[in-house]
């Protein structure tokens, strides 16, 4: 059985948690994930990208612009999963996600999306706000400066 973060457990009762689990989406790799899995993954990716900003580009543990693209795809999948939930449950889940979204906004700056479009091999036209934000500093910012 998976560990559900206490911050999520505090917002939803057991019936609602079961309802969320009953609405998984199929990801591009064929695996399934529900809104909880994706919210946790988004949060972990945001934290890692933020923490890496303090490390030098030469550190082999830092994530790259491709990891940023992966995080953005996770956020897309999360948004898709929210659309499958009852509106009241989705809205409360958005409250939980807002913390990660705000952290992401706090260390990123507006961007045209052109560079991440090339990296992720997508058209960013019509994509949500997260596709138009990039880290303001750190190794990923250095990687993006090369595009």
Short mmCIF file of C-alpha atoms in Angstrom, two decimals:
data_model
loop_
_atom_site.label_atom_id
_atom_site.label_comp_id
_atom_site.label_asym_id
_atom_site.label_seq_id
_atom_site.Cartn_x
_atom_site.Cartn_y
_atom_site.Cartn_z
CA UNK A 1 0.00 0.00 0.00
CA UNK A 2 1.33 3.45 -0.88
CA UNK A 3 2.06 6.18 1.62
CA UNK A 4 -0.34 9.09 1.29
CA UNK A 5 1.17 12.36 2.53
CA UNK A 6 -0.41 13.62 5.73
CA UNK A 7 -1.22 16.95 4.04
CA UNK A 8 -3.43 15.08 1.56
CA UNK A 9 -4.86 12.75 4.20
CA UNK A 10 -5.90 15.82 6.21
CA UNK A 11 -7.97 17.15 3.30
CA UNK A 12 -9.78 13.99 2.16
CA UNK A 13 -11.76 11.31 3.93
CA UNK A 14 -11.31 7.61 3.12
CA UNK A 15 -14.21 7.60 0.67
CA UNK A 16 -12.74 10.53 -1.27
CA UNK A 17 -9.29 8.93 -1.28
CA UNK A 18 -10.88 5.80 -2.74
CA UNK A 19 -12.66 7.93 -5.34
CA UNK A 20 -9.34 9.51 -6.35
CA UNK A 21 -7.72 6.08 -6.61
CA UNK A 22 -10.62 4.91 -8.78
CA UNK A 23 -9.81 7.56 -11.41
CA UNK A 24 -6.29 6.82 -12.64
CA UNK A 25 -5.05 8.06 -15.97
CA UNK A 26 -2.82 6.11 -18.33
CA UNK A 27 0.50 7.90 -18.79
CA UNK A 28 2.55 8.03 -21.99
CA UNK A 29 4.73 5.16 -20.76
CA UNK A 30 1.67 2.95 -20.25
CA UNK A 31 1.68 3.16 -16.46
CA UNK A 32 -1.30 4.44 -14.56
CA UNK A 33 -1.32 7.14 -11.91
CA UNK A 34 -3.97 8.97 -9.98
CA UNK A 35 -4.08 12.59 -8.84
CA UNK A 36 -2.32 11.75 -5.57
CA UNK A 37 0.57 9.98 -7.32
CA UNK A 38 0.95 12.87 -9.74
CA UNK A 39 0.64 15.60 -7.11
CA UNK A 40 3.38 13.92 -5.08
CA UNK A 41 5.56 13.49 -8.19
CA UNK A 42 5.07 17.15 -9.18
CA UNK A 43 5.98 18.28 -5.67
CA UNK A 44 9.12 16.12 -5.60
CA UNK A 45 10.20 17.37 -9.03
CA UNK A 46 9.66 21.01 -8.04
CA UNK A 47 11.69 20.51 -4.86
CA UNK A 48 14.57 18.79 -6.69
CA UNK A 49 14.77 21.44 -9.42
CA UNK A 50 14.71 24.18 -6.79
CA UNK A 51 17.38 22.51 -4.63
CA UNK A 52 19.63 21.92 -7.64
CA UNK A 53 19.78 25.67 -8.30
CA UNK A 54 22.34 25.98 -5.49
CA UNK A 55 24.64 23.38 -7.07
CA UNK A 56 27.22 23.95 -9.79
CA UNK A 57 26.45 22.88 -13.34
CA UNK A 58 29.39 20.45 -13.12
CA UNK A 59 27.76 18.48 -10.28
CA UNK A 60 26.71 15.19 -11.84
CA UNK A 61 23.67 14.88 -9.57
CA UNK A 62 21.90 17.97 -10.93
CA UNK A 63 18.97 17.65 -13.23
CA UNK A 64 18.99 19.02 -16.75
CA UNK A 65 16.59 20.82 -19.04
CA UNK A 66 15.21 17.39 -20.00
CA UNK A 67 14.24 16.76 -16.39
CA UNK A 68 12.45 20.10 -16.39
CA UNK A 69 10.50 18.95 -19.45
CA UNK A 70 9.65 15.72 -17.62
CA UNK A 71 8.34 17.72 -14.68
CA UNK A 72 6.13 19.76 -17.01
CA UNK A 73 4.69 16.57 -18.50
CA UNK A 74 3.92 15.37 -14.97
CA UNK A 75 2.10 18.64 -14.29
CA UNK A 76 0.11 18.14 -17.52
CA UNK A 77 -0.84 14.61 -16.43
CA UNK A 78 -1.85 15.96 -13.04
CA UNK A 79 -4.16 18.47 -14.67
CA UNK A 80 -5.67 15.70 -16.80
CA UNK A 81 -6.25 13.57 -13.71
CA UNK A 82 -8.00 16.44 -11.93
CA UNK A 83 -10.49 16.68 -14.80
CA UNK A 84 -11.54 13.09 -14.07
CA UNK A 85 -12.45 13.81 -10.44
CA UNK A 86 -15.69 15.13 -8.96
CA UNK A 87 -15.43 18.95 -8.96
CA UNK A 88 -15.37 19.31 -5.16
CA UNK A 89 -12.57 16.74 -4.82
CA UNK A 90 -10.61 18.28 -7.70
CA UNK A 91 -10.89 21.73 -6.15
CA UNK A 92 -9.52 20.56 -2.81
CA UNK A 93 -6.72 18.72 -4.59
CA UNK A 94 -5.91 21.98 -6.38
CA UNK A 95 -5.52 23.53 -2.93
CA UNK A 96 -2.84 20.94 -2.13
CA UNK A 97 -1.13 21.42 -5.51
CA UNK A 98 -1.11 25.20 -5.09
CA UNK A 99 1.84 24.93 -2.69
CA UNK A 100 4.00 23.19 -5.29
CA UNK A 101 2.80 25.54 -8.03
CA UNK A 102 3.71 28.56 -5.91
CA UNK A 103 7.14 27.12 -5.12
CA UNK A 104 7.69 26.56 -8.86
CA UNK A 105 6.64 30.15 -9.60
CA UNK A 106 8.93 31.45 -6.84
CA UNK A 107 12.16 30.31 -8.50
CA UNK A 108 11.15 30.57 -12.15
CA UNK A 109 10.69 33.46 -14.53
CA UNK A 110 8.43 34.03 -17.51
CA UNK A 111 9.70 32.51 -20.74
CA UNK A 112 8.49 32.32 -24.33
CA UNK A 113 8.38 28.54 -24.18
CA UNK A 114 10.39 28.25 -27.40
CA UNK A 115 13.38 26.51 -25.79
CA UNK A 116 11.37 24.02 -23.74
CA UNK A 117 9.25 23.30 -26.84
CA UNK A 118 12.43 22.20 -28.65
CA UNK A 119 13.62 20.16 -25.68
CA UNK A 120 10.27 18.44 -25.10
CA UNK A 121 9.45 18.13 -28.82
CA UNK A 122 6.03 19.73 -28.34
CA UNK A 123 4.09 22.69 -29.61
CA UNK A 124 3.55 24.93 -26.59
CA UNK A 125 0.69 26.81 -28.23
CA UNK A 126 -2.31 26.56 -25.92
CA UNK A 127 -0.33 24.87 -23.16
CA UNK A 128 -0.78 25.94 -19.52
CA UNK A 129 1.30 28.51 -17.63
CA UNK A 130 3.96 26.05 -16.38
CA UNK A 131 5.26 25.59 -19.93
CA UNK A 132 6.16 29.28 -19.94
CA UNK A 133 8.30 29.35 -16.78
CA UNK A 134 11.98 28.43 -16.45
CA UNK A 135 14.36 28.51 -13.47
CA UNK A 136 15.87 31.94 -12.94
CA UNK A 137 19.23 30.47 -11.91
CA UNK A 138 21.14 27.25 -11.54
CA UNK A 139 22.20 24.44 -13.84
CA UNK A 140 18.94 24.24 -15.78
CA UNK A 141 19.08 27.98 -16.45
CA UNK A 142 22.64 27.48 -17.70
CA UNK A 143 21.52 24.62 -19.94
CA UNK A 144 18.69 26.72 -21.35
CA UNK A 145 21.08 29.61 -22.07
CA UNK A 146 22.78 27.34 -24.61
CA UNK A 147 19.62 27.10 -26.74
#
